[in-house]
Coordinates of N, CA and C in Angstrom, one line a residue:
Chain A
G1 N 349.3 86.5 136.0 CA 348.9 88.2 136.4 C 347.4 88.6 135.8
Q2 N 347.4 89.6 137.1 CA 345.9 90.1 136.7 C 345.8 91.1 135.0
Q3 N 344.7 90.7 134.3 CA 344.6 91.1 133.4 C 343.6 91.6 133.1
V4 N 343.6 93.3 132.2 CA 342.7 93.3 131.9 C 342.1 94.1 130.7
M5 N 341.5 93.5 129.6 CA 340.9 93.8 128.2 C 340.4 94.3 128.5
Q6 N 340.6 95.2 127.1 CA 339.8 96.7 126.4 C 340.1 96.0 125.1
I7 N 338.3 96.7 124.9 CA 337.5 96.4 123.7 C 336.7 97.7 123.1
P8 N 336.3 97.6 121.9 CA 337.5 97.6 120.8 C 339.2 98.6 120.7
Q9 N 339.7 98.4 119.9 CA 341.3 99.4 120.4 C 340.6 100.4 119.3
Y10 N 340.4 100.4 118.1 CA 340.1 101.6 118.0 C 338.6 102.2 117.6
Q11 N 337.8 102.9 117.4 CA 336.8 103.1 117.1 C 336.0 104.5 116.2
H12 N 336.5 104.6 115.2 CA 335.6 106.0 114.1 C 334.1 106.4 114.6
V13 N 334.0 106.9 114.6 CA 332.2 107.1 114.4 C 331.8 108.6 113.9
Q14 N 330.8 108.7 113.2 CA 330.3 109.9 112.7 C 330.3 111.7 113.8
E15 N 330.6 112.5 114.1 CA 329.6 113.0 115.2 C 328.5 113.2 115.1
G16 N 327.9 113.4 116.2 CA 326.3 112.7 117.1 C 325.8 110.9 117.0
E17 N 326.6 110.7 116.8 CA 326.9 108.8 117.1 C 326.9 109.0 117.9
D18 N 327.0 107.5 118.8 CA 327.2 107.1 120.0 C 328.3 106.3 120.1
F19 N 328.8 106.2 121.4 CA 330.4 104.9 120.9 C 329.9 104.4 122.6
T20 N 331.0 102.6 122.3 CA 330.8 102.0 123.5 C 332.1 101.4 123.9
T21 N 332.7 101.5 124.9 CA 334.2 100.5 124.8 C 334.1 99.7 126.3
Y22 N 334.1 98.5 126.4 CA 334.5 97.7 127.2 C 335.7 97.3 127.8
C23 N 335.5 96.5 128.8 CA 336.6 96.1 130.2 C 336.3 94.8 130.6
N24 N 336.9 94.0 130.7 CA 337.1 92.6 130.7 C 337.6 92.2 131.3
S25 N 338.2 91.4 132.8 CA 339.2 91.2 133.8 C 338.7 89.6 133.9
S26 N 340.0 88.9 134.0 CA 340.2 87.3 134.1 C 339.4 87.1 135.9
T27 N 340.0 88.0 136.4 CA 339.4 87.5 137.5 C 338.4 88.9 138.4
T28 N 338.4 88.9 139.4 CA 336.9 90.1 139.9 C 337.4 90.8 140.7
L29 N 337.4 92.2 140.3 CA 338.1 93.6 140.6 C 337.5 93.8 142.0
S30 N 337.9 94.9 142.8 CA 337.3 95.2 143.8 C 336.6 97.1 143.7
N31 N 337.7 97.8 142.5 CA 336.9 98.5 141.9 C 338.0 99.0 140.3
I32 N 337.4 99.4 139.9 CA 337.7 99.9 138.6 C 337.4 101.6 138.2
Q33 N 338.5 102.2 137.7 CA 338.1 103.7 137.1 C 338.1 103.7 135.3
W34 N 337.6 104.7 135.6 CA 337.9 105.1 133.9 C 338.4 106.6 133.8
Y35 N 339.3 106.9 132.7 CA 340.1 108.0 132.6 C 340.6 108.4 131.1
K36 N 340.6 109.4 130.8 CA 340.5 109.9 129.4 C 342.0 110.5 129.3
Q37 N 342.2 109.9 128.1 CA 343.6 111.1 127.7 C 343.6 111.5 126.1
R38 N 343.7 113.0 125.7 CA 343.4 113.7 124.7 C 344.8 113.3 123.8
P39 N 344.7 113.1 122.8 CA 345.8 113.3 121.8 C 346.7 114.2 122.1
G40 N 348.3 114.4 122.8 CA 349.6 114.5 123.2 C 349.0 114.4 124.8
G41 N 348.1 114.3 125.1 CA 347.8 114.9 126.8 C 348.7 113.4 127.6
H42 N 347.6 113.7 128.7 CA 348.5 113.0 130.0 C 346.8 112.2 130.3
P43 N 346.3 110.9 131.0 CA 345.3 110.5 131.7 C 345.1 111.1 132.4
V44 N 344.0 111.4 132.2 CA 342.7 112.1 133.7 C 341.3 111.2 134.1
F45 N 341.6 111.6 135.2 CA 340.6 110.6 136.2 C 338.8 110.8 136.0
L46 N 338.0 109.8 135.7 CA 337.0 110.6 135.1 C 335.6 110.0 135.9
I47 N 336.6 108.8 136.7 CA 335.1 107.8 137.9 C 335.9 106.8 138.4
Q48 N 335.1 106.2 139.3 CA 335.9 105.0 139.8 C 334.0 104.5 140.2
L49 N 333.6 103.0 139.6 CA 332.9 102.4 140.5 C 333.4 101.2 141.5
V50 N 332.6 100.7 141.8 CA 332.9 100.3 143.6 C 332.3 98.6 143.5
K51 N 330.4 99.7 143.6 CA 329.8 98.4 144.1 C 329.2 97.3 142.3
S52 N 328.9 96.4 143.1 CA 328.7 94.9 141.6 C 326.7 95.3 141.1
G53 N 327.2 95.9 139.7 CA 325.8 96.3 139.3 C 325.4 98.1 138.8
E54 N 326.8 98.6 139.6 CA 326.8 100.0 139.7 C 327.0 100.9 138.3
V55 N 325.7 102.0 138.6 CA 325.5 102.6 137.1 C 326.0 104.1 137.0
K56 N 326.8 105.0 136.7 CA 326.8 106.6 136.8 C 327.1 106.9 135.6
K57 N 326.9 108.0 135.8 CA 326.5 108.8 134.6 C 327.1 110.6 134.6
Q58 N 327.8 111.2 133.7 CA 328.4 112.3 133.7 C 328.0 113.2 132.6
K59 N 327.2 113.4 132.9 CA 326.2 114.0 131.5 C 325.9 113.1 130.6
R60 N 326.4 113.6 129.1 CA 326.6 112.3 127.9 C 327.1 111.2 128.2
L61 N 327.8 111.0 129.2 CA 328.6 109.3 130.0 C 327.9 108.5 130.9
T62 N 327.8 107.2 129.9 CA 327.4 106.6 131.3 C 328.6 105.2 131.5
F63 N 328.9 105.5 132.8 CA 329.5 104.4 133.2 C 328.8 103.1 133.9
Q64 N 329.4 101.5 133.9 CA 328.8 100.3 134.7 C 329.6 99.8 134.8
F65 N 329.5 99.0 135.8 CA 330.4 98.2 136.5 C 329.4 96.3 136.8
G66 N 329.5 95.4 135.9 CA 329.3 94.7 135.7 C 328.3 93.4 137.5
E67 N 327.7 93.4 137.4 CA 327.0 92.0 138.4 C 328.4 91.2 139.2
A68 N 329.2 90.6 138.1 CA 330.5 89.7 138.7 C 331.8 90.9 139.1
K69 N 330.9 92.0 138.7 CA 332.5 93.5 138.7 C 333.9 92.3 138.0
K70 N 333.7 91.6 137.5 CA 334.6 91.6 136.3 C 335.0 92.0 134.5
N71 N 333.4 92.9 134.6 CA 333.7 94.1 133.5 C 332.5 94.9 133.6
S72 N 333.1 95.9 132.4 CA 333.1 97.8 132.4 C 332.1 97.7 131.3
S73 N 331.2 99.0 131.0 CA 331.6 99.7 130.2 C 331.6 101.2 130.3
L74 N 331.5 101.6 129.4 CA 331.6 103.3 128.7 C 330.7 103.8 128.2
H75 N 329.5 103.9 127.8 CA 328.8 104.5 126.8 C 329.1 106.1 126.6
I76 N 329.2 106.6 125.9 CA 329.3 108.3 125.5 C 327.8 108.5 124.4
T77 N 326.5 109.0 125.1 CA 325.4 109.3 124.0 C 325.7 110.2 123.1
A78 N 325.7 110.3 121.4 CA 325.9 111.6 120.8 C 327.0 112.1 121.1
T79 N 328.1 111.7 120.5 CA 329.5 112.3 120.2 C 329.7 113.4 119.4
Q80 N 330.2 114.2 120.4 CA 330.9 115.2 119.6 C 332.7 115.4 119.7
T81 N 332.7 116.3 118.5 CA 334.6 116.6 119.2 C 335.3 116.2 119.9
T82 N 334.6 117.0 120.9 CA 335.5 117.3 122.2 C 335.9 115.7 123.3
D83 N 334.7 114.8 122.4 CA 335.4 113.5 123.0 C 336.0 112.5 122.5
V84 N 337.0 113.4 121.3 CA 338.2 112.6 120.8 C 338.9 112.3 122.1
G85 N 339.8 110.7 121.8 CA 340.5 110.7 122.7 C 341.0 109.2 122.7
T86 N 341.5 108.8 123.7 CA 341.9 107.8 124.4 C 341.1 107.2 125.5
Y87 N 340.2 106.5 125.9 CA 339.8 105.5 127.0 C 340.1 104.9 127.9
F88 N 340.3 105.3 128.7 CA 341.1 104.1 129.6 C 340.3 103.2 130.3
C89 N 339.9 102.0 130.7 CA 339.4 101.3 131.8 C 340.9 100.8 133.2
A90 N 341.0 100.7 134.2 CA 342.2 100.2 135.6 C 341.2 99.9 136.1
G91 N 341.4 99.0 136.5 CA 341.1 98.1 138.0 C 342.1 97.1 138.6
R92 N 341.6 96.8 140.1 CA 342.4 96.5 141.3 C 341.6 95.6 141.8
R93 N 342.4 94.5 142.5 CA 341.8 93.5 142.8 C 342.5 93.3 144.4
G94 N 341.8 93.7 145.4 CA 341.8 94.1 146.5 C 342.7 94.8 146.4
A95 N 343.9 95.0 147.4 CA 345.0 95.7 147.3 C 345.9 95.8 146.3
Q96 N 346.3 95.2 145.5 CA 346.6 95.0 144.2 C 346.7 96.6 143.2
K97 N 348.2 96.9 143.3 CA 348.4 97.7 141.9 C 347.3 97.6 140.8
L98 N 346.8 99.0 140.7 CA 345.9 100.1 139.5 C 346.7 98.5 138.0
V99 N 345.5 97.9 137.6 CA 346.2 97.4 136.0 C 345.1 97.7 134.7
F100 N 346.0 99.0 133.8 CA 345.4 99.4 133.2 C 344.5 98.2 131.7
G101 N 344.2 99.1 130.8 CA 343.5 98.0 129.8 C 344.4 98.7 128.5
Q102 N 344.7 98.4 127.7 CA 344.3 99.0 126.7 C 344.3 100.3 126.5
G103 N 343.5 100.7 126.3 CA 342.1 101.7 126.0 C 341.9 101.5 124.7
T104 N 340.6 102.3 124.5 CA 340.0 102.7 122.8 C 340.3 103.6 122.8
R105 N 340.8 103.7 121.5 CA 341.1 105.7 120.5 C 340.2 105.6 120.2
L106 N 339.4 106.6 120.6 CA 338.1 107.4 119.6 C 338.4 108.6 118.6
T107 N 338.4 108.5 117.5 CA 338.4 109.5 116.7 C 337.1 109.8 115.9
I108 N 336.7 111.4 115.9 CA 335.3 111.4 115.4 C 335.2 111.9 114.0
N109 N 334.0 111.7 112.9 CA 334.4 112.9 111.9 C 332.9 113.9 112.2
P110 N 333.4 115.0 112.0 CA 332.5 116.3 112.1 C 331.4 116.4 111.4
Chain B
N1 N 348.4 125.5 143.7 CA 348.9 123.8 143.6 C 349.0 123.5 142.5
A2 N 350.4 123.1 142.0 CA 350.8 122.8 140.9 C 350.8 120.9 140.9
G3 N 349.7 120.3 141.1 CA 349.8 119.0 141.2 C 350.8 117.8 140.7
V4 N 351.3 117.0 139.3 CA 352.2 116.5 139.8 C 353.2 117.1 138.6
T5 N 354.3 117.3 139.0 CA 355.4 118.1 137.8 C 356.5 117.1 137.9
Q6 N 356.6 116.7 136.3 CA 357.5 115.7 135.5 C 358.5 117.0 135.0
T7 N 359.9 116.8 135.0 CA 360.9 116.9 134.1 C 361.4 116.1 133.2
P8 N 362.4 115.6 132.9 CA 362.3 116.9 132.0 C 361.3 116.6 130.8
K9 N 360.6 117.5 129.9 CA 359.3 117.2 128.8 C 359.9 115.5 127.7
F10 N 360.7 116.0 127.8 CA 361.6 115.8 126.4 C 363.2 115.2 126.9
Q11 N 363.4 113.9 126.0 CA 364.4 113.7 126.7 C 365.5 112.8 125.8
V12 N 366.3 112.8 124.6 CA 367.5 111.8 124.0 C 368.1 111.1 124.2
L13 N 369.0 110.1 124.6 CA 369.7 109.7 125.5 C 370.2 108.3 124.2
K14 N 371.7 108.6 125.0 CA 372.7 107.2 123.5 C 372.5 106.4 124.7
T15 N 372.2 104.9 123.5 CA 372.4 103.9 124.7 C 373.8 104.0 125.6
G16 N 373.6 102.9 126.9 CA 374.2 102.9 128.0 C 373.9 104.2 129.2
Q17 N 373.7 105.3 128.4 CA 373.2 106.4 129.4 C 372.4 105.9 130.2
S18 N 373.2 107.0 131.5 CA 371.9 107.3 132.4 C 371.5 108.4 132.4
M19 N 370.1 108.1 133.1 CA 369.5 110.1 133.6 C 367.9 109.0 134.8
T20 N 367.8 110.9 135.5 CA 366.4 110.2 136.7 C 365.4 111.0 135.3
L21 N 364.6 110.5 135.8 CA 362.8 111.6 135.1 C 362.4 111.8 136.5
Q22 N 362.3 113.1 136.6 CA 361.6 112.9 137.7 C 360.7 113.6 138.3
C23 N 359.8 113.9 139.9 CA 358.2 113.8 139.8 C 358.2 114.3 140.9
A24 N 357.3 115.2 141.1 CA 357.1 116.1 142.0 C 355.0 116.5 142.4
Q25 N 354.6 116.0 143.5 CA 353.4 116.3 143.8 C 353.2 117.1 145.2
D26 N 352.8 117.8 144.6 CA 352.1 118.9 146.3 C 351.1 119.2 146.4
M27 N 350.8 117.3 146.6 CA 349.1 117.2 146.6 C 349.2 116.4 148.1
N28 N 350.5 116.6 148.8 CA 350.2 115.4 150.0 C 349.7 114.4 150.1
H29 N 349.8 113.5 148.8 CA 349.5 112.7 148.5 C 350.8 110.8 149.1
E30 N 349.5 109.8 149.1 CA 350.6 109.1 150.2 C 351.4 108.2 148.5
Y31 N 350.8 107.9 147.9 CA 350.5 106.8 146.7 C 351.1 107.7 145.5
M32 N 352.6 106.9 145.3 CA 353.4 107.8 143.9 C 353.4 106.7 142.9
S33 N 353.3 106.4 141.4 CA 353.9 105.0 140.5 C 354.3 105.9 138.9
W34 N 355.2 105.4 138.2 CA 355.9 105.8 137.5 C 355.1 104.6 136.0
Y35 N 354.4 104.9 135.2 CA 353.7 104.1 134.3 C 355.1 105.1 132.5
R36 N 355.5 103.1 132.5 CA 355.5 103.6 130.5 C 353.9 103.3 130.0
Q37 N 354.1 104.2 128.7 CA 352.8 104.2 127.7 C 354.1 103.8 126.7
D38 N 353.5 103.0 125.7 CA 354.1 102.5 124.2 C 352.6 101.9 123.7
P39 N 352.8 102.2 122.6 CA 351.6 102.3 121.4 C 350.7 100.4 121.3
G40 N 349.5 101.0 121.7 CA 349.3 99.5 121.7 C 348.6 98.8 122.6
M41 N 350.3 99.6 124.0 CA 350.0 98.3 125.5 C 349.3 98.8 126.4
G42 N 348.9 100.3 126.3 CA 348.1 101.1 127.2 C 349.4 101.8 128.0
L43 N 348.5 101.4 129.7 CA 349.9 102.0 130.7 C 350.8 101.2 131.4
R44 N 352.2 100.9 131.8 CA 352.5 99.4 132.2 C 353.0 100.1 133.3
L45 N 352.8 99.6 134.9 CA 353.2 100.0 135.9 C 355.2 99.9 136.4
I46 N 355.9 100.5 136.1 CA 357.5 100.3 136.3 C 357.5 100.3 138.0
H47 N 357.1 100.9 139.0 CA 357.5 101.2 140.4 C 356.9 101.7 141.3
Y48 N 356.4 101.4 141.9 CA 355.4 102.3 142.7 C 355.6 102.3 144.3
S49 N 355.3 103.6 144.9 CA 355.2 103.5 146.6 C 354.0 104.3 147.5
V50 N 353.9 103.8 148.3 CA 352.8 103.9 149.0 C 353.2 104.6 150.2
G51 N 354.5 105.3 150.3 CA 354.9 105.9 151.5 C 356.1 106.6 151.1
A52 N 357.0 107.2 152.1 CA 358.2 107.7 151.9 C 358.6 106.3 152.8
G53 N 359.8 106.5 151.7 CA 360.6 105.4 152.6 C 360.2 103.6 152.0
I54 N 359.0 103.2 151.1 CA 358.6 102.1 151.2 C 358.2 102.0 149.2
T55 N 358.7 101.7 148.2 CA 358.4 101.4 146.9 C 358.6 99.8 147.3
D56 N 358.5 99.6 145.7 CA 357.7 98.2 145.3 C 357.5 98.0 143.7
Q57 N 358.0 96.9 143.1 CA 358.5 97.1 141.9 C 356.7 96.9 141.0
G58 N 356.8 97.2 139.6 CA 355.5 96.9 138.7 C 355.5 95.0 138.0
E59 N 354.7 95.7 137.3 CA 355.0 94.6 136.0 C 356.1 94.8 135.4
V60 N 356.7 96.1 134.9 CA 357.3 96.3 134.3 C 359.2 96.5 134.9
P61 N 359.7 95.5 135.8 CA 361.1 97.1 137.0 C 362.5 96.6 136.2
N62 N 362.4 96.3 135.1 CA 364.0 95.8 134.7 C 364.6 97.0 134.1
G63 N 365.6 97.6 134.6 CA 366.3 98.3 134.0 C 366.0 100.0 134.9
Y64 N 364.9 99.9 135.3 CA 364.7 100.7 136.2 C 365.2 100.6 137.8
N65 N 365.2 102.0 138.4 CA 365.1 102.5 140.0 C 364.5 103.5 140.5
V66 N 363.9 103.3 141.8 CA 363.0 104.0 142.4 C 364.1 104.3 143.4
S67 N 362.9 105.7 144.4 CA 363.4 105.9 146.1 C 362.2 107.0 146.3
R68 N 362.0 107.1 147.3 CA 360.6 107.9 148.1 C 361.8 108.9 149.3
S69 N 362.2 109.3 149.2 CA 362.6 110.1 150.0 C 362.3 110.8 151.1
T70 N 361.4 111.8 150.7 CA 360.3 112.5 150.9 C 358.9 112.0 150.3
T71 N 358.2 112.8 150.7 CA 356.3 112.6 150.3 C 356.2 113.1 149.1
E72 N 356.8 113.8 149.0 CA 356.8 115.0 147.8 C 357.3 114.2 146.6
D73 N 358.5 113.7 146.4 CA 359.1 113.2 145.5 C 359.5 111.9 145.0
F74 N 359.3 111.2 143.6 CA 359.7 110.2 143.5 C 359.8 110.0 142.2
P75 N 361.7 110.3 142.1 CA 362.6 110.5 140.8 C 362.6 108.8 140.0
L76 N 362.1 108.6 138.8 CA 362.5 106.8 138.3 C 364.4 107.6 137.3
R77 N 365.1 106.6 137.8 CA 366.5 106.0 137.1 C 366.2 105.3 136.5
L78 N 366.6 105.9 135.1 CA 367.3 105.0 134.3 C 368.7 104.5 133.9
L79 N 368.7 102.8 134.6 CA 370.6 102.4 134.9 C 371.1 102.5 133.7
S80 N 370.7 102.5 132.2 CA 371.8 102.1 131.2 C 371.0 101.9 130.1
A81 N 370.6 103.2 129.9 CA 369.4 103.7 128.8 C 369.8 102.0 127.5
A82 N 368.5 101.4 126.5 CA 368.5 100.8 126.3 C 367.5 101.2 125.4
P83 N 367.2 100.9 123.1 CA 366.5 101.6 123.0 C 365.1 101.4 123.6
S84 N 365.2 99.6 124.2 CA 364.0 99.5 124.3 C 363.3 100.1 125.2
Q85 N 364.0 101.1 126.4 CA 363.0 101.7 126.7 C 362.9 103.7 126.1
T86 N 362.6 103.3 124.6 CA 362.2 104.5 124.0 C 360.3 105.0 124.6
S87 N 360.1 105.3 124.6 CA 358.8 105.5 125.7 C 358.3 106.8 126.0
V88 N 356.7 106.9 126.1 CA 356.5 108.3 127.2 C 356.4 107.6 128.4
Y89 N 356.9 108.3 129.6 CA 356.8 107.8 131.2 C 355.6 108.6 131.8
F90 N 354.6 108.7 132.3 CA 353.5 108.7 133.3 C 354.4 109.0 135.0
C91 N 353.7 109.9 135.0 CA 354.3 109.9 136.8 C 353.0 110.8 137.2
A92 N 352.0 109.2 138.0 CA 351.0 109.9 139.2 C 350.6 109.3 140.4
S93 N 350.5 110.1 141.2 CA 350.0 110.2 142.4 C 348.0 110.1 143.2
S94 N 348.2 109.7 143.9 CA 347.2 109.4 144.9 C 346.9 109.8 145.7
Y95 N 346.0 109.7 146.9 CA 346.0 110.4 148.4 C 345.8 108.4 148.6
S96 N 345.4 107.7 148.6 CA 345.8 106.0 148.7 C 345.9 105.4 147.4
S97 N 346.0 103.7 147.2 CA 345.8 102.6 146.5 C 345.2 102.3 146.0
G98 N 343.9 102.5 146.9 CA 343.1 101.7 146.8 C 341.5 102.8 146.6
T99 N 341.4 103.4 146.4 CA 339.7 104.3 146.5 C 339.8 105.9 146.4
Q100 N 340.8 105.8 145.9 CA 341.4 107.4 144.8 C 342.0 107.1 143.8
G101 N 341.0 108.2 142.4 CA 341.4 108.1 141.7 C 343.0 109.0 141.3
Y102 N 344.1 108.8 140.6 CA 345.1 109.2 140.1 C 345.0 110.4 139.2
T103 N 345.9 111.0 140.2 CA 347.0 112.8 139.3 C 347.6 112.4 138.3
F104 N 348.2 112.4 137.2 CA 348.8 111.8 136.8 C 349.5 113.2 136.3
G105 N 351.1 113.4 136.2 CA 351.4 114.0 135.4 C 351.7 114.4 134.0
S106 N 352.4 115.2 132.9 CA 352.3 115.7 131.2 C 352.9 114.9 131.3
G107 N 354.3 113.9 131.4 CA 354.7 113.1 130.9 C 356.2 113.3 130.4
T108 N 357.2 112.5 129.8 CA 358.3 112.3 129.7 C 358.5 111.9 128.4
R109 N 358.8 112.0 127.3 CA 359.0 111.5 126.1 C 360.7 111.6 125.8
L110 N 360.7 109.8 126.3 CA 362.8 109.6 126.0 C 363.0 108.7 124.7
T111 N 363.5 108.9 123.7 CA 364.2 108.4 123.1 C 365.3 108.0 123.2
V112 N 365.8 107.1 123.0 CA 367.5 106.2 123.5 C 367.4 105.8 122.1
V113 N 368.8 106.6 121.8 CA 369.1 105.9 120.5 C 370.4 105.4 120.3

């Protein structure tokens, strides 16, 4: 079946440092979505990428979809304590179901 | 506009008991789904529905049933609870399965003893 792998599983940074999480699929994806889940909370939709090579920015967050549409990344510049949480990618192939990666848990030392 | 509402928030069951987790959305979303979240395993799809009267299985459907009699409601039934079903359950909805981000409910934390 369709697999979406996400690395790293955990990342601890000092406040102000950058953070990146990577998402890789075994198959070509039609689109990829990113979600953030705060500790004790529920996943919240951040963004969707559809086009090959697409790059989107939300303030300090930069999302990228690979040229082959098999990988994606989320980069946070100058992390703040409000960025703490688990970041999930979720990929879809065609009309199939959305498959989530295992998530990257970000903790920040203030 | 309440979004996606899940009840109960917490539940403890004994092995073998049955129960229904409720999910309701007021956004007229066609697509609804149930996920379970376990440590280190991300979100795994249990069942989903693309509209009233239509349901299908996800990655981990065994031990669970669903129905979709209305657009608003998508209950998840545990037929005979097992300790392996201890998890956090999330209901999610969207306008369509392919083009929109999901709106998640706040979750139900289920413990089976």
